[in-house]
């Protein structure tokens, strides 16, 4: 069944998103080297960031983010900078606020359009998920170490984006929604881990090299908003072709049906969205099972996390919704960016809308039942919170259910 003709409003929003995000200009060039200690859920790393002063005046310092130090979403994980250098000169970088802000002073002011090279040594520890869940109810499981998987969202010092109208984008991490607004950047990342472990990322693997009992994996990702990394043990990883895209699944062996179902659904979604919105911007898409909390799925450029609990019944209709929604984020967020704190409805609303188109395409009128239930959910929330609107920023929503009702279903 052909999708309904809803495209004109969506395209108008896409144009608005493109205008908004393009104002941030180009991002940075990251060169990262990581050594993973899977058994302890920890890692050490080095990072070189090359950046051009985007302001119209002199630049005296650079703001970076250490997102995993937030008390929200990332659990009890940590990320610490051991040393910082700018243009070969050691500097003292100050961690401020809740520990997610790192201010790097520049030894000398840098002129507009001047190049800046910052080098870090850092280490971190993922949240403890050895018992299959985090220690905090606010933990998404996106920066977590369980017996079979290590998810490493924002595992590195991440340069804050610059908006020429408002300055540096430095929103705190809130208990609801997504935490990271960022400009697209280029990444070269090496990950050294024990042989036998599987390493998946937002980038494409371009080489492997044995290093004693370990393997060094090299990844490249260009023009992406973030670099996600997942290390797994005992998972089954399979790749299938979906048009010109390699869809790679990595799931527990007991969830092989979920892996196959996810690959099929992702291929169908890539084809439909490619027809409706334009080609998928990458050549690979990884779908990885993880023991998530408070989320059924989480999107990153070129990589999707699917909650472990939902993999027990992959033929449940909601499993289809998860895959359809997260694949849609490869257009709405990954390709067309937005400020996920100030305007979360732009990517979440469009991803939800896209998933409705997918359900209608796949199931016909049966897919309309999800749309009806989502509309009812939104209307009930709006009646309870008449002061809120779909376009409200994240901090105005009192809880996750209200956030979901307005941002996902109202949007």
mmCIF file of C-alpha atoms in Angstrom:
data_model
loop_
_atom_site.group_PDB
_atom_site.id
_atom_site.type_symbol
_atom_site.label_atom_id
_atom_site.label_comp_id
_atom_site.label_asym_id
_atom_site.label_seq_id
_atom_site.Cartn_x
_atom_site.Cartn_y
_atom_site.Cartn_z
ATOM 1 C CA UNK A 1 0.000 0.000 0.000
ATOM 2 C CA UNK A 2 1.333 3.403 -0.913
ATOM 3 C CA UNK A 3 1.958 5.858 1.949
ATOM 4 C CA UNK A 4 -0.393 8.786 2.281
ATOM 5 C CA UNK A 5 0.633 12.098 0.803
ATOM 6 C CA UNK A 6 1.954 13.778 3.936
ATOM 7 C CA UNK A 7 5.220 14.914 2.433
ATOM 8 C CA UNK A 8 4.809 18.671 1.995
ATOM 9 C CA UNK A 9 4.777 19.543 5.739
ATOM 10 C CA UNK A 10 7.649 17.157 6.345
ATOM 11 C CA UNK A 11 9.758 18.693 3.603
ATOM 12 C CA UNK A 12 9.113 22.152 5.018
ATOM 13 C CA UNK A 13 10.433 20.991 8.380
ATOM 14 C CA UNK A 14 13.459 19.437 6.711
ATOM 15 C CA UNK A 15 14.316 22.767 5.121
ATOM 16 C CA UNK A 16 14.010 24.490 8.492
ATOM 17 C CA UNK A 17 16.263 21.868 10.052
ATOM 18 C CA UNK A 18 18.858 22.239 7.319
ATOM 19 C CA UNK A 19 18.902 26.008 7.719
ATOM 20 C CA UNK A 20 19.242 25.693 11.490
ATOM 21 C CA UNK A 21 21.991 23.110 11.524
ATOM 22 C CA UNK A 22 24.018 24.590 8.665
ATOM 23 C CA UNK A 23 24.438 27.760 10.701
ATOM 24 C CA UNK A 24 26.855 25.816 12.920
ATOM 25 C CA UNK A 25 29.318 25.518 10.060
ATOM 26 C CA UNK A 26 31.823 22.705 9.822
ATOM 27 C CA UNK A 27 32.807 20.554 12.752
ATOM 28 C CA UNK A 28 36.170 19.236 13.834
ATOM 29 C CA UNK A 29 38.539 16.530 12.664
ATOM 30 C CA UNK A 30 39.024 13.841 15.336
ATOM 31 C CA UNK A 31 41.853 11.319 15.514
ATOM 32 C CA UNK A 32 41.246 8.872 18.374
ATOM 33 C CA UNK A 33 43.137 5.848 19.674
ATOM 34 C CA UNK A 34 41.396 3.700 22.282
ATOM 35 C CA UNK A 35 42.486 0.677 24.297
ATOM 36 C CA UNK A 36 39.567 -1.270 25.759
ATOM 37 C CA UNK A 37 39.764 -3.435 28.884
ATOM 38 C CA UNK A 38 36.538 -5.359 28.352
ATOM 39 C CA UNK A 39 36.742 -7.452 31.518
ATOM 40 C CA UNK A 40 36.841 -4.329 33.693
ATOM 41 C CA UNK A 41 34.544 -2.166 31.564
ATOM 42 C CA UNK A 42 37.218 0.509 31.237
ATOM 43 C CA UNK A 43 39.429 2.131 28.625
ATOM 44 C CA UNK A 44 42.281 4.560 28.020
ATOM 45 C CA UNK A 45 42.709 6.769 25.008
ATOM 46 C CA UNK A 46 44.353 9.636 23.193
ATOM 47 C CA UNK A 47 42.681 12.209 21.016
ATOM 48 C CA UNK A 48 43.780 14.883 18.563
ATOM 49 C CA UNK A 49 41.197 17.465 17.533
ATOM 50 C CA UNK A 50 41.813 19.892 14.693
ATOM 51 C CA UNK A 51 39.406 22.811 14.531
ATOM 52 C CA UNK A 52 39.019 26.193 12.865
ATOM 53 C CA UNK A 53 37.943 29.216 14.913
ATOM 54 C CA UNK A 54 34.319 29.734 13.799
ATOM 55 C CA UNK A 55 33.845 33.082 15.531
ATOM 56 C CA UNK A 56 34.377 36.517 14.042
ATOM 57 C CA UNK A 57 36.888 37.487 16.732
ATOM 58 C CA UNK A 58 39.727 36.141 18.825
ATOM 59 C CA UNK A 59 39.276 32.818 20.571
ATOM 60 C CA UNK A 60 40.774 32.360 24.042
ATOM 61 C CA UNK A 61 39.441 28.951 25.058
ATOM 62 C CA UNK A 62 37.584 25.942 23.667
ATOM 63 C CA UNK A 63 34.651 24.228 25.415
ATOM 64 C CA UNK A 64 34.487 20.444 25.313
ATOM 65 C CA UNK A 65 31.900 18.084 26.764
ATOM 66 C CA UNK A 66 32.481 15.036 28.962
ATOM 67 C CA UNK A 67 28.936 13.712 28.691
ATOM 68 C CA UNK A 68 29.375 10.411 30.589
ATOM 69 C CA UNK A 69 29.983 12.336 33.824
ATOM 70 C CA UNK A 70 26.353 13.433 33.909
ATOM 71 C CA UNK A 71 24.235 11.998 36.736
ATOM 72 C CA UNK A 72 21.521 11.429 34.136
ATOM 73 C CA UNK A 73 21.316 8.901 31.276
ATOM 74 C CA UNK A 74 24.931 7.631 31.574
ATOM 75 C CA UNK A 75 24.640 5.925 34.960
ATOM 76 C CA UNK A 76 27.661 5.722 37.259
ATOM 77 C CA UNK A 77 30.195 5.805 34.421
ATOM 78 C CA UNK A 78 33.069 8.289 34.320
ATOM 79 C CA UNK A 79 35.267 10.065 31.768
ATOM 80 C CA UNK A 80 38.443 11.876 32.867
ATOM 81 C CA UNK A 81 41.081 13.889 31.026
ATOM 82 C CA UNK A 82 44.634 13.134 32.149
ATOM 83 C CA UNK A 83 46.416 15.796 30.119
ATOM 84 C CA UNK A 84 45.777 18.439 27.477
ATOM 85 C CA UNK A 85 48.033 20.161 24.965
ATOM 86 C CA UNK A 86 47.334 22.975 22.525
ATOM 87 C CA UNK A 87 49.729 23.470 19.608
ATOM 88 C CA UNK A 88 52.330 21.406 21.477
ATOM 89 C CA UNK A 89 52.016 23.375 24.726
ATOM 90 C CA UNK A 90 50.698 21.744 27.898
ATOM 91 C CA UNK A 91 47.664 23.490 29.351
ATOM 92 C CA UNK A 92 45.476 22.979 32.399
ATOM 93 C CA UNK A 93 41.947 22.134 31.305
ATOM 94 C CA UNK A 94 39.285 22.814 33.928
ATOM 95 C CA UNK A 95 36.296 20.552 34.484
ATOM 96 C CA UNK A 96 33.402 22.714 35.651
ATOM 97 C CA UNK A 97 29.760 22.434 36.645
ATOM 98 C CA UNK A 98 28.443 18.892 36.861
ATOM 99 C CA UNK A 99 31.630 17.487 35.383
ATOM 100 C CA UNK A 100 30.364 17.449 31.801
ATOM 101 C CA UNK A 101 32.079 20.732 30.833
ATOM 102 C CA UNK A 102 35.795 20.960 30.055
ATOM 103 C CA UNK A 103 37.296 24.374 29.291
ATOM 104 C CA UNK A 104 40.609 24.256 27.430
ATOM 105 C CA UNK A 105 42.582 27.537 27.547
ATOM 106 C CA UNK A 106 44.549 28.488 24.439
ATOM 107 C CA UNK A 107 48.181 29.543 25.066
ATOM 108 C CA UNK A 108 47.690 32.429 22.644
ATOM 109 C CA UNK A 109 44.494 33.912 21.181
ATOM 110 C CA UNK A 110 43.513 32.387 17.848
ATOM 111 C CA UNK A 111 42.213 34.647 15.085
ATOM 112 C CA UNK A 112 38.984 34.046 13.200
ATOM 113 C CA UNK A 113 39.447 31.115 10.780
ATOM 114 C CA UNK A 114 42.700 30.219 12.542
ATOM 115 C CA UNK A 115 43.485 26.539 13.077
ATOM 116 C CA UNK A 116 43.628 24.998 16.552
ATOM 117 C CA UNK A 117 45.070 21.572 17.386
ATOM 118 C CA UNK A 118 44.210 20.104 20.802
ATOM 119 C CA UNK A 119 45.554 16.803 22.135
ATOM 120 C CA UNK A 120 44.169 14.842 25.079
ATOM 121 C CA UNK A 121 45.044 11.743 27.044
ATOM 122 C CA UNK A 122 41.960 10.381 28.791
ATOM 123 C CA UNK A 123 40.488 7.367 30.518
ATOM 124 C CA UNK A 124 37.031 6.189 31.433
ATOM 125 C CA UNK A 125 34.869 3.525 32.977
ATOM 126 C CA UNK A 126 31.461 2.495 31.694
ATOM 127 C CA UNK A 127 28.531 2.154 34.092
ATOM 128 C CA UNK A 128 28.303 -1.194 35.866
ATOM 129 C CA UNK A 129 25.617 -3.333 34.232
ATOM 130 C CA UNK A 130 26.981 -6.736 35.282
ATOM 131 C CA UNK A 131 23.599 -7.665 36.746
ATOM 132 C CA UNK A 132 21.773 -6.750 33.543
ATOM 133 C CA UNK A 133 20.677 -3.327 34.728
ATOM 134 C CA UNK A 134 22.196 -0.070 35.898
ATOM 135 C CA UNK A 135 22.407 1.175 39.458
ATOM 136 C CA UNK A 136 20.357 4.260 38.608
ATOM 137 C CA UNK A 137 16.799 4.433 37.316
ATOM 138 C CA UNK A 138 17.946 7.334 35.117
ATOM 139 C CA UNK A 139 20.475 5.156 33.261
ATOM 140 C CA UNK A 140 19.756 4.494 29.568
ATOM 141 C CA UNK A 141 22.457 1.836 29.223
ATOM 142 C CA UNK A 142 24.235 3.747 26.447
ATOM 143 C CA UNK A 143 27.515 3.922 28.400
ATOM 144 C CA UNK A 144 27.507 0.580 30.138
ATOM 145 C CA UNK A 145 29.478 -2.624 30.664
ATOM 146 C CA UNK A 146 27.503 -5.859 30.914
ATOM 147 C CA UNK A 147 28.933 -9.391 30.680
ATOM 148 C CA UNK A 148 28.321 -9.535 26.919
ATOM 149 C CA UNK A 149 28.376 -5.927 25.712
ATOM 150 C CA UNK A 150 30.130 -2.641 26.338
ATOM 151 C CA UNK A 151 28.325 0.418 24.969
ATOM 152 C CA UNK A 152 30.452 3.558 24.758
ATOM 153 C CA UNK A 153 28.372 6.565 23.791
ATOM 154 C CA UNK A 154 30.361 9.832 23.839
ATOM 155 C CA UNK A 155 33.420 8.078 25.260
ATOM 156 C CA UNK A 156 35.760 10.938 24.296
ATOM 157 C CA UNK A 157 36.058 14.694 24.972
ATOM 158 C CA UNK A 158 33.620 16.152 22.446
ATOM 159 C CA UNK A 159 33.896 19.687 21.128
ATOM 160 C CA UNK A 160 30.785 21.777 21.710
ATOM 161 C CA UNK A 161 29.143 23.178 18.546
ATOM 162 C CA UNK A 162 29.144 26.907 17.856
ATOM 163 C CA UNK A 163 26.045 28.831 16.795
ATOM 164 C CA UNK A 164 26.921 32.251 15.292
ATOM 165 C CA UNK A 165 23.641 33.660 16.608
ATOM 166 C CA UNK A 166 23.855 32.466 20.219
ATOM 167 C CA UNK A 167 27.441 31.299 20.745
ATOM 168 C CA UNK A 168 28.605 27.942 22.058
ATOM 169 C CA UNK A 169 25.844 25.361 22.535
ATOM 170 C CA UNK A 170 26.348 24.209 26.127
ATOM 171 C CA UNK A 171 23.075 22.724 27.320
ATOM 172 C CA UNK A 172 23.205 20.522 30.414
ATOM 173 C CA UNK A 173 22.159 16.878 30.301
ATOM 174 C CA UNK A 174 18.544 16.444 31.403
ATOM 175 C CA UNK A 175 16.845 13.304 32.751
ATOM 176 C CA UNK A 176 14.647 13.074 29.642
ATOM 177 C CA UNK A 177 15.385 13.030 25.943
ATOM 178 C CA UNK A 178 18.680 12.908 24.094
ATOM 179 C CA UNK A 179 21.768 14.674 25.457
ATOM 180 C CA UNK A 180 23.967 15.528 22.469
ATOM 181 C CA UNK A 181 23.692 18.359 19.967
ATOM 182 C CA UNK A 182 26.726 18.433 17.699
ATOM 183 C CA UNK A 183 28.052 19.545 14.339
ATOM 184 C CA UNK A 184 29.090 16.955 11.771
ATOM 185 C CA UNK A 185 32.775 16.036 12.007
ATOM 186 C CA UNK A 186 35.325 13.648 10.518
ATOM 187 C CA UNK A 187 36.687 10.731 12.557
ATOM 188 C CA UNK A 188 39.582 8.314 12.349
ATOM 189 C CA UNK A 189 39.438 5.906 15.286
ATOM 190 C CA UNK A 190 41.576 2.933 16.276
ATOM 191 C CA UNK A 191 40.283 0.521 18.901
ATOM 192 C CA UNK A 192 42.548 -2.110 20.433
ATOM 193 C CA UNK A 193 40.736 -4.910 22.246
ATOM 194 C CA UNK A 194 41.129 -8.598 23.048
ATOM 195 C CA UNK A 195 41.067 -10.946 20.085
ATOM 196 C CA UNK A 196 37.681 -12.640 19.882
ATOM 197 C CA UNK A 197 35.741 -9.505 20.754
ATOM 198 C CA UNK A 198 33.578 -7.836 18.124
ATOM 199 C CA UNK A 199 33.932 -4.071 17.698
ATOM 200 C CA UNK A 200 31.178 -2.100 15.963
ATOM 201 C CA UNK A 201 31.026 1.638 15.432
ATOM 202 C CA UNK A 202 29.520 4.594 13.621
ATOM 203 C CA UNK A 203 32.381 4.422 11.135
ATOM 204 C CA UNK A 204 33.439 1.897 8.531
ATOM 205 C CA UNK A 205 36.144 -0.576 9.485
ATOM 206 C CA UNK A 206 39.038 -0.079 7.069
ATOM 207 C CA UNK A 207 41.595 -2.421 8.614
ATOM 208 C CA UNK A 208 42.596 -4.786 11.411
ATOM 209 C CA UNK A 209 46.021 -5.598 12.789
ATOM 210 C CA UNK A 210 46.988 -8.275 15.342
ATOM 211 C CA UNK A 211 48.849 -6.879 18.358
ATOM 212 C CA UNK A 212 49.872 -9.818 20.542
ATOM 213 C CA UNK A 213 46.705 -11.263 22.077
ATOM 214 C CA UNK A 214 44.743 -8.243 20.914
ATOM 215 C CA UNK A 215 43.513 -6.779 17.641
ATOM 216 C CA UNK A 216 43.687 -3.156 16.550
ATOM 217 C CA UNK A 217 40.629 -2.111 14.560
ATOM 218 C CA UNK A 218 40.681 1.048 12.444
ATOM 219 C CA UNK A 219 37.480 2.920 11.622
ATOM 220 C CA UNK A 220 36.774 5.978 9.501
ATOM 221 C CA UNK A 221 33.626 8.087 9.638
ATOM 222 C CA UNK A 222 33.220 11.302 7.675
ATOM 223 C CA UNK A 223 30.635 14.030 8.136
ATOM 224 C CA UNK A 224 28.930 12.365 11.107
ATOM 225 C CA UNK A 225 27.517 13.983 14.252
ATOM 226 C CA UNK A 226 28.904 11.561 16.795
ATOM 227 C CA UNK A 227 31.003 8.417 17.011
ATOM 228 C CA UNK A 228 29.382 5.487 18.791
ATOM 229 C CA UNK A 229 31.326 2.392 19.787
ATOM 230 C CA UNK A 230 30.073 -1.028 20.929
ATOM 231 C CA UNK A 231 32.265 -3.972 21.951
ATOM 232 C CA UNK A 232 30.609 -7.377 22.299
ATOM 233 C CA UNK A 233 31.559 -10.853 23.488
ATOM 234 C CA UNK A 234 29.769 -14.008 22.372
ATOM 235 C CA UNK A 235 27.426 -12.215 19.986
ATOM 236 C CA UNK A 236 26.625 -13.507 16.505
ATOM 237 C CA UNK A 237 27.418 -10.877 13.900
ATOM 238 C CA UNK A 238 26.050 -11.208 10.386
ATOM 239 C CA UNK A 239 25.991 -8.917 7.365
ATOM 240 C CA UNK A 240 23.434 -8.759 4.568
ATOM 241 C CA UNK A 241 23.135 -6.521 1.521
ATOM 242 C CA UNK A 242 20.209 -4.113 1.290
ATOM 243 C CA UNK A 243 20.555 -2.333 -2.017
ATOM 244 C CA UNK A 244 23.849 -0.515 -1.741
ATOM 245 C CA UNK A 245 23.908 -0.689 2.068
ATOM 246 C CA UNK A 246 25.468 -3.379 4.248
ATOM 247 C CA UNK A 247 23.129 -4.112 7.171
ATOM 248 C CA UNK A 248 25.097 -5.725 9.989
ATOM 249 C CA UNK A 249 23.393 -7.293 13.011
ATOM 250 C CA UNK A 250 25.105 -8.268 16.261
ATOM 251 C CA UNK A 251 22.850 -10.122 18.704
ATOM 252 C CA UNK A 252 23.074 -12.841 21.335
ATOM 253 C CA UNK A 253 22.870 -16.316 19.740
ATOM 254 C CA UNK A 254 19.612 -16.976 21.600
ATOM 255 C CA UNK A 255 18.125 -13.981 19.798
ATOM 256 C CA UNK A 256 19.021 -15.061 16.263
ATOM 257 C CA UNK A 257 15.395 -14.662 15.176
ATOM 258 C CA UNK A 258 15.426 -11.060 16.371
ATOM 259 C CA UNK A 259 18.640 -10.447 14.438
ATOM 260 C CA UNK A 260 17.160 -11.828 11.227
ATOM 261 C CA UNK A 261 13.938 -9.904 11.734
ATOM 262 C CA UNK A 262 15.822 -6.673 12.443
ATOM 263 C CA UNK A 263 17.881 -7.070 9.266
ATOM 264 C CA UNK A 264 14.770 -7.641 7.154
ATOM 265 C CA UNK A 265 12.872 -4.710 8.646
ATOM 266 C CA UNK A 266 15.871 -2.394 8.362
ATOM 267 C CA UNK A 267 16.317 -3.286 4.693
ATOM 268 C CA UNK A 268 12.646 -2.547 4.027
ATOM 269 C CA UNK A 269 12.822 0.752 5.925
ATOM 270 C CA UNK A 270 15.993 1.837 4.136
ATOM 271 C CA UNK A 271 14.309 1.190 0.791
ATOM 272 C CA UNK A 272 11.116 3.067 1.676
ATOM 273 C CA UNK A 273 12.796 6.043 3.323
ATOM 274 C CA UNK A 274 15.306 6.224 0.499
ATOM 275 C CA UNK A 275 12.431 6.539 -1.948
ATOM 276 C CA UNK A 276 10.582 9.118 0.141
ATOM 277 C CA UNK A 277 13.373 11.222 1.634
ATOM 278 C CA UNK A 278 16.451 10.602 -0.492
ATOM 279 C CA UNK A 279 19.271 8.047 -0.343
ATOM 280 C CA UNK A 280 20.717 6.855 2.948
ATOM 281 C CA UNK A 281 23.893 8.840 3.529
ATOM 282 C CA UNK A 282 26.087 5.886 4.539
ATOM 283 C CA UNK A 283 27.170 2.535 3.164
ATOM 284 C CA UNK A 284 26.671 0.521 6.373
ATOM 285 C CA UNK A 285 24.107 0.271 9.154
ATOM 286 C CA UNK A 286 24.840 -1.691 12.336
ATOM 287 C CA UNK A 287 22.012 -2.966 14.545
ATOM 288 C CA UNK A 288 23.222 -4.116 17.947
ATOM 289 C CA UNK A 289 21.394 -5.710 20.856
ATOM 290 C CA UNK A 290 22.087 -4.110 24.243
ATOM 291 C CA UNK A 291 20.543 -4.326 27.750
ATOM 292 C CA UNK A 292 19.003 -0.852 27.613
ATOM 293 C CA UNK A 293 17.016 0.849 30.349
ATOM 294 C CA UNK A 294 14.264 3.451 29.785
ATOM 295 C CA UNK A 295 14.617 3.047 26.017
ATOM 296 C CA UNK A 296 13.489 0.479 23.473
ATOM 297 C CA UNK A 297 16.100 1.658 21.001
ATOM 298 C CA UNK A 298 18.699 4.407 20.642
ATOM 299 C CA UNK A 299 20.072 5.915 17.444
ATOM 300 C CA UNK A 300 23.586 6.943 16.472
ATOM 301 C CA UNK A 301 25.063 7.719 13.069
ATOM 302 C CA UNK A 302 25.248 4.419 11.233
ATOM 303 C CA UNK A 303 24.423 2.383 14.351
ATOM 304 C CA UNK A 304 21.268 1.457 16.231
ATOM 305 C CA UNK A 305 20.909 -0.071 19.692
ATOM 306 C CA UNK A 306 17.913 -2.344 20.306
ATOM 307 C CA UNK A 307 16.830 -3.145 23.850
ATOM 308 C CA UNK A 308 17.610 -6.723 24.866
ATOM 309 C CA UNK A 309 14.200 -7.284 26.456
ATOM 310 C CA UNK A 310 12.463 -6.559 23.143
ATOM 311 C CA UNK A 311 14.495 -9.232 21.353
ATOM 312 C CA UNK A 312 12.619 -12.056 23.066
ATOM 313 C CA UNK A 313 9.618 -11.568 20.771
ATOM 314 C CA UNK A 314 10.754 -10.073 17.456
ATOM 315 C CA UNK A 315 7.377 -10.752 15.810
ATOM 316 C CA UNK A 316 5.592 -8.471 18.234
ATOM 317 C CA UNK A 317 4.424 -5.407 16.328
ATOM 318 C CA UNK A 318 6.317 -3.066 18.617
ATOM 319 C CA UNK A 319 9.622 -4.625 17.535
ATOM 320 C CA UNK A 320 8.779 -3.430 14.026
ATOM 321 C CA UNK A 321 8.073 0.036 15.403
ATOM 322 C CA UNK A 322 11.471 0.127 17.131
ATOM 323 C CA UNK A 323 13.396 -0.712 13.962
ATOM 324 C CA UNK A 324 11.312 1.609 11.767
ATOM 325 C CA UNK A 325 11.748 4.513 14.183
ATOM 326 C CA UNK A 326 15.478 4.105 14.747
ATOM 327 C CA UNK A 327 16.234 3.643 11.041
ATOM 328 C CA UNK A 328 14.284 6.856 10.358
ATOM 329 C CA UNK A 329 16.684 8.667 12.689
ATOM 330 C CA UNK A 330 19.399 8.079 10.111
ATOM 331 C CA UNK A 331 17.606 10.823 8.153
ATOM 332 C CA UNK A 332 16.140 12.870 11.010
ATOM 333 C CA UNK A 333 19.081 13.592 13.310
ATOM 334 C CA UNK A 334 21.991 11.888 11.553
ATOM 335 C CA UNK A 335 21.585 13.516 8.119
ATOM 336 C CA UNK A 336 19.320 16.466 8.954
ATOM 337 C CA UNK A 337 20.416 17.728 12.336
ATOM 338 C CA UNK A 338 18.609 19.741 14.978
ATOM 339 C CA UNK A 339 19.120 21.035 18.490
ATOM 340 C CA UNK A 340 17.888 18.027 20.474
ATOM 341 C CA UNK A 341 17.473 20.109 23.644
ATOM 342 C CA UNK A 342 15.710 23.204 22.296
ATOM 343 C CA UNK A 343 13.792 21.490 19.478
ATOM 344 C CA UNK A 344 13.590 17.755 20.217
ATOM 345 C CA UNK A 345 10.314 17.421 18.331
ATOM 346 C CA UNK A 346 12.061 18.005 15.010
ATOM 347 C CA UNK A 347 13.902 14.697 14.914
ATOM 348 C CA UNK A 348 11.660 12.631 17.196
ATOM 349 C CA UNK A 349 8.451 13.837 15.582
ATOM 350 C CA UNK A 350 9.759 13.212 12.080
ATOM 351 C CA UNK A 351 11.130 9.791 13.043
ATOM 352 C CA UNK A 352 7.751 8.848 14.531
ATOM 353 C CA UNK A 353 5.963 10.202 11.468
ATOM 354 C CA UNK A 354 8.295 8.207 9.225
ATOM 355 C CA UNK A 355 7.601 5.040 11.198
ATOM 356 C CA UNK A 356 3.863 5.591 10.629
ATOM 357 C CA UNK A 357 4.520 5.744 6.891
ATOM 358 C CA UNK A 358 6.462 2.496 7.183
ATOM 359 C CA UNK A 359 3.683 0.761 9.143
ATOM 360 C CA UNK A 360 1.070 1.887 6.612
ATOM 361 C CA UNK A 361 3.274 0.727 3.764
ATOM 362 C CA UNK A 362 3.782 -2.674 5.411
ATOM 363 C CA UNK A 363 0.416 -3.334 7.045
ATOM 364 C CA UNK A 364 -2.071 -1.024 5.349
ATOM 365 C CA UNK A 365 -4.960 0.081 7.562
ATOM 366 C CA UNK A 366 -3.694 -2.083 10.407
ATOM 367 C CA UNK A 367 -0.815 0.354 10.750
ATOM 368 C CA UNK A 368 -3.305 3.137 11.447
ATOM 369 C CA UNK A 369 -4.028 1.650 14.871
ATOM 370 C CA UNK A 370 -0.627 2.787 16.107
ATOM 371 C CA UNK A 371 -1.242 6.292 14.799
ATOM 372 C CA UNK A 372 -4.625 6.437 16.540
ATOM 373 C CA UNK A 373 -3.192 5.269 19.854
ATOM 374 C CA UNK A 374 -0.336 7.784 19.634
ATOM 375 C CA UNK A 375 -2.736 10.628 18.861
ATOM 376 C CA UNK A 376 -4.891 9.649 21.847
ATOM 377 C CA UNK A 377 -1.794 9.507 24.060
ATOM 378 C CA UNK A 378 -0.849 13.030 22.979
ATOM 379 C CA UNK A 379 -4.355 14.423 23.502
ATOM 380 C CA UNK A 380 -4.535 13.045 27.045
ATOM 381 C CA UNK A 381 -1.154 14.563 27.875
ATOM 382 C CA UNK A 382 -2.153 17.901 26.370
ATOM 383 C CA UNK A 383 -5.310 17.939 28.485
ATOM 384 C CA UNK A 384 -3.203 17.346 31.607
ATOM 385 C CA UNK A 385 -0.563 19.912 30.613
ATOM 386 C CA UNK A 386 -2.290 22.718 28.674
ATOM 387 C CA UNK A 387 0.700 24.990 29.315
ATOM 388 C CA UNK A 388 3.026 22.776 27.256
ATOM 389 C CA UNK A 389 3.426 22.610 23.490
ATOM 390 C CA UNK A 390 4.966 20.223 20.982
ATOM 391 C CA UNK A 391 7.754 22.725 20.341
ATOM 392 C CA UNK A 392 8.777 23.065 24.003
ATOM 393 C CA UNK A 393 12.430 22.432 24.938
ATOM 394 C CA UNK A 394 13.411 19.367 26.952
ATOM 395 C CA UNK A 395 13.667 20.999 30.428
ATOM 396 C CA UNK A 396 9.999 22.054 30.383
ATOM 397 C CA UNK A 397 8.715 18.482 30.338
ATOM 398 C CA UNK A 398 8.126 17.161 33.889
ATOM 399 C CA UNK A 399 8.691 13.468 33.127
ATOM 400 C CA UNK A 400 9.524 11.021 30.366
ATOM 401 C CA UNK A 401 5.920 10.029 29.611
ATOM 402 C CA UNK A 402 4.900 13.656 29.056
ATOM 403 C CA UNK A 403 8.013 14.220 26.962
ATOM 404 C CA UNK A 404 7.164 11.194 24.826
ATOM 405 C CA UNK A 405 3.538 12.225 24.370
ATOM 406 C CA UNK A 406 4.341 15.727 23.133
ATOM 407 C CA UNK A 407 7.661 15.284 21.340
ATOM 408 C CA UNK A 408 7.132 11.896 19.684
ATOM 409 C CA UNK A 409 3.385 11.701 19.210
ATOM 410 C CA UNK A 410 2.379 15.353 19.141
ATOM 411 C CA UNK A 411 5.330 16.212 16.898
#
